[in-house]
């Protein structure tokens, strides 16, 4: 009798644990989905304008209008803060500079017509980089992200700068992305990112979070090129999946994005009245 009762209790406890795991996963997925709102709108717009041609303006210009309206609405509805808008604007400029250079070097192209272009790059393209920053900022706030054993600024800033510059310099010099990737492992080997779900704090290695975000952006890139957001040379005739090697490029770009947001969060936390709790934890 006692054994039967004990077994019943164990089964009940197991069901309760599974229920909690499911609730936590669904809550985490909800927060992630809300954090991805801007990227989702961009991809939906790419699909819609590809399937249903809009009148009066070229497709690229309509995409710019949609992105501008979405950005305004997110700030107006307080889904995004003014501080986050500043960060996103910075990423828009960083991304636009990279796009102009890459187009000039023939890495990819924007073959469709557009009135609002700078040196062959439609302005909406900067929002695709900004959407990555939007996701990081949103997830940081919604999941109360914290950083454990974060390396010093003098290690983080030069590494981020070297990664970004390599996107340019590898066209004229050797590509050192794998050396930089190895350096990331060394610098962030002990670093962890923590996040809160329904009052419970979890953690994972920072490097693993870089890899996961980079992989999912690569999947998003396949969707974006399928709907004609931009075009690689081998996709000129017919669409083909983006080479898996591009994951390394997105991984490095995610690292730059994450490091910039982390540094800005740290700087703001050190300012008078800044929120330090949960931003950077040294141990």
XYZ file of C-alpha atoms in Angstrom:
283
model
C 0.000 0.000 0.000
C 2.739 2.414 1.001
C 4.702 1.585 -2.174
C 1.611 2.307 -4.310
C 1.075 5.689 -2.641
C 4.767 6.544 -3.093
C 4.592 5.617 -6.773
C 1.465 7.734 -7.220
C 3.193 10.718 -5.590
C 6.239 10.296 -7.841
C 4.049 10.226 -10.954
C 2.201 13.321 -9.797
C 5.490 15.142 -9.124
C 6.772 14.117 -12.557
C 3.606 15.509 -14.202
C 3.978 18.757 -12.265
C 7.623 19.075 -13.351
C 6.692 18.444 -16.991
C 3.874 20.987 -16.736
C 6.262 23.582 -15.332
C 8.820 22.864 -18.064
C 6.117 23.292 -20.701
C 4.894 26.550 -19.127
C 8.455 27.891 -18.978
C 9.119 26.947 -22.602
C 5.888 28.571 -23.776
C 6.640 31.721 -21.746
C 10.164 31.866 -23.169
C 8.816 31.361 -26.701
C 6.259 34.159 -26.162
C 8.931 36.627 -25.052
C 11.153 35.617 -27.950
C 8.283 36.084 -30.394
C 7.540 39.560 -29.028
C 11.241 40.407 -29.256
C 11.211 39.345 -32.933
C 8.295 41.605 -33.858
C 10.340 43.951 -36.057
C 12.084 41.135 -38.014
C 8.756 39.342 -38.480
C 7.188 42.486 -39.984
C 10.144 42.845 -42.365
C 9.856 39.243 -43.566
C 6.074 39.504 -43.896
C 6.543 42.697 -45.935
C 9.093 40.979 -48.179
C 6.640 38.144 -48.828
C 3.638 40.434 -49.338
C 5.369 42.797 -51.769
C 6.788 39.829 -53.691
C 3.387 38.202 -54.134
C 1.217 41.343 -54.418
C 2.805 44.190 -56.429
C 2.024 47.566 -54.826
C 1.188 50.590 -57.013
C 2.892 53.988 -57.547
C 6.312 53.158 -56.078
C 8.956 50.467 -56.614
C 8.979 47.585 -54.169
C 12.161 48.691 -52.382
C 10.630 52.085 -51.632
C 7.465 50.519 -50.239
C 9.634 48.370 -47.983
C 11.350 51.514 -46.692
C 7.976 53.148 -45.952
C 6.772 50.023 -44.128
C 9.976 49.874 -42.036
C 9.770 53.565 -41.147
C 6.124 53.235 -40.131
C 6.890 50.108 -38.098
C 9.744 51.866 -36.320
C 7.527 54.862 -35.514
C 4.715 52.622 -34.274
C 6.986 50.598 -31.981
C 8.276 53.747 -30.272
C 4.846 55.419 -30.213
C 3.232 52.322 -28.664
C 6.160 52.031 -26.195
C 7.103 48.579 -27.407
C 10.505 50.156 -27.925
C 12.172 52.819 -25.798
C 13.899 55.957 -27.061
C 17.231 54.549 -25.854
C 16.622 51.401 -27.897
C 15.776 53.558 -30.908
C 19.178 55.253 -30.595
C 20.902 51.857 -30.568
C 18.860 50.679 -33.558
C 19.706 53.856 -35.486
C 23.399 53.210 -34.847
C 23.033 49.702 -36.276
C 21.145 51.082 -39.272
C 24.140 53.301 -40.098
C 26.677 50.515 -39.454
C 24.703 48.141 -41.668
C 24.226 50.692 -44.435
C 27.969 51.398 -44.565
C 28.672 47.668 -44.842
C 26.016 47.238 -47.538
C 27.436 50.065 -49.689
C 30.911 48.541 -49.508
C 29.732 44.980 -50.219
C 27.651 46.096 -53.193
C 30.686 47.936 -54.564
C 32.780 44.761 -54.180
C 30.139 42.619 -55.926
C 29.368 40.403 -52.915
C 25.622 40.711 -53.561
C 23.227 43.082 -55.303
C 19.815 44.765 -55.198
C 18.670 44.239 -58.774
C 15.231 45.839 -58.522
C 14.433 49.471 -59.173
C 14.182 51.937 -56.288
C 14.092 55.721 -56.001
C 15.575 55.890 -52.501
C 18.999 54.325 -52.984
C 22.489 55.365 -51.914
C 25.214 54.099 -54.262
C 22.994 51.228 -55.367
C 21.797 50.276 -51.862
C 18.098 50.780 -50.982
C 17.695 52.461 -47.611
C 15.375 49.753 -46.330
C 18.381 47.396 -46.189
C 19.716 49.163 -43.089
C 16.573 48.121 -41.253
C 17.505 44.461 -41.690
C 20.596 45.099 -39.567
C 18.558 47.315 -37.253
C 16.061 44.482 -36.773
C 18.860 42.324 -35.317
C 19.639 45.106 -32.839
C 15.909 45.479 -32.143
C 15.677 41.789 -31.278
C 18.711 41.938 -28.957
C 17.441 45.075 -27.179
C 13.921 43.712 -26.808
C 15.073 40.310 -25.554
C 17.524 41.997 -23.177
C 14.726 43.996 -21.557
C 11.961 41.372 -21.631
C 14.125 38.538 -20.304
C 16.104 40.746 -17.895
C 19.380 39.610 -19.414
C 22.484 39.655 -17.241
C 26.117 38.878 -18.038
C 28.364 36.828 -15.782
C 32.182 37.065 -15.853
C 32.046 39.593 -18.653
C 35.537 40.471 -19.973
C 36.882 44.035 -19.617
C 36.119 46.795 -22.108
C 39.735 46.805 -23.360
C 39.235 43.221 -24.542
C 35.679 43.571 -25.848
C 35.944 46.783 -27.893
C 39.074 45.913 -29.954
C 37.632 42.455 -30.681
C 34.320 43.897 -31.907
C 36.182 46.485 -34.018
C 38.444 43.819 -35.548
C 35.460 41.624 -36.450
C 33.643 44.511 -38.134
C 36.761 45.714 -39.991
C 37.442 42.192 -41.287
C 34.192 42.382 -43.274
C 35.948 45.121 -45.263
C 39.642 44.205 -45.171
C 39.319 40.563 -46.251
C 38.670 41.823 -49.792
C 42.201 43.263 -49.877
C 44.032 41.106 -47.323
C 43.680 37.665 -45.787
C 40.372 36.667 -44.211
C 40.994 36.241 -40.493
C 37.431 35.359 -39.480
C 38.443 31.948 -38.115
C 41.242 33.485 -36.068
C 38.751 36.003 -34.729
C 36.277 33.212 -33.967
C 38.973 31.399 -32.005
C 39.754 34.630 -30.171
C 36.058 34.962 -29.269
C 36.214 31.516 -27.667
C 39.271 32.542 -25.646
C 37.902 35.923 -24.516
C 34.391 34.674 -23.657
C 35.209 31.138 -22.517
C 34.025 31.764 -18.950
C 31.276 34.272 -19.782
C 27.632 33.342 -19.389
C 24.396 35.084 -20.272
C 21.548 34.834 -17.757
C 17.860 35.420 -18.426
C 14.645 35.411 -16.422
C 11.481 33.439 -17.209
C 8.547 33.707 -14.792
C 10.791 34.597 -11.883
C 13.316 31.810 -12.502
C 16.793 32.727 -13.747
C 18.537 30.475 -16.251
C 21.939 30.742 -17.891
C 23.919 29.528 -20.880
C 27.424 30.149 -22.237
C 27.627 33.456 -24.123
C 29.339 31.739 -27.074
C 26.425 29.298 -27.392
C 23.976 32.235 -27.537
C 26.089 33.748 -30.362
C 25.943 30.488 -32.331
C 22.186 30.037 -31.877
C 21.334 33.605 -32.940
C 23.721 33.409 -35.922
C 22.186 30.115 -37.080
C 18.633 31.425 -36.945
C 19.660 34.586 -38.806
C 21.137 32.349 -41.532
C 17.738 30.646 -41.807
C 16.125 34.081 -41.997
C 18.611 35.044 -44.734
C 17.438 32.110 -46.835
C 13.860 33.321 -46.461
C 14.871 36.907 -47.276
C 16.766 35.992 -50.458
C 13.894 33.721 -51.543
C 11.596 36.747 -51.434
C 14.144 38.938 -53.243
C 15.388 41.115 -50.370
C 18.809 40.935 -52.029
C 20.587 38.562 -54.378
C 23.878 36.685 -54.283
C 25.702 36.137 -57.595
C 24.821 32.410 -57.654
C 21.130 33.284 -57.243
C 20.931 35.465 -60.374
C 19.394 32.763 -62.573
C 17.283 30.938 -60.033
C 17.082 30.953 -56.255
C 19.257 28.506 -54.361
C 19.862 28.133 -50.622
C 22.476 30.416 -49.116
C 25.738 28.548 -48.584
C 26.016 27.224 -45.041
C 29.400 28.910 -44.754
C 27.549 32.221 -44.459
C 26.655 31.188 -40.915
C 30.172 32.234 -39.922
C 29.573 35.745 -41.292
C 26.282 36.112 -39.439
C 27.845 34.640 -36.307
C 30.522 37.345 -36.352
C 27.961 40.058 -37.105
C 25.817 38.861 -34.189
C 28.881 39.004 -31.952
C 29.529 42.620 -33.001
C 25.859 43.492 -32.426
C 25.729 41.813 -29.026
C 29.003 43.384 -27.894
C 27.881 46.891 -28.903
C 24.587 46.504 -27.030
C 26.387 45.056 -23.996
C 28.910 47.911 -23.922
C 26.152 50.525 -24.257
C 24.185 48.843 -21.459
C 27.307 48.875 -19.298
C 27.990 52.547 -20.059
C 24.401 53.496 -19.240
C 24.526 51.432 -16.050
C 27.591 53.371 -14.912
C 25.927 56.737 -15.487
C 24.223 58.551 -12.555
C 20.784 57.018 -12.107
C 21.624 54.189 -14.484
C 20.316 50.694 -13.836
C 23.227 48.477 -12.900
C 21.383 45.459 -11.559
C 21.239 42.598 -14.050
C 23.335 44.353 -16.674
C 26.860 43.191 -15.987
C 27.740 40.799 -13.206
C 31.441 40.262 -12.562
C 31.162 36.951 -10.821
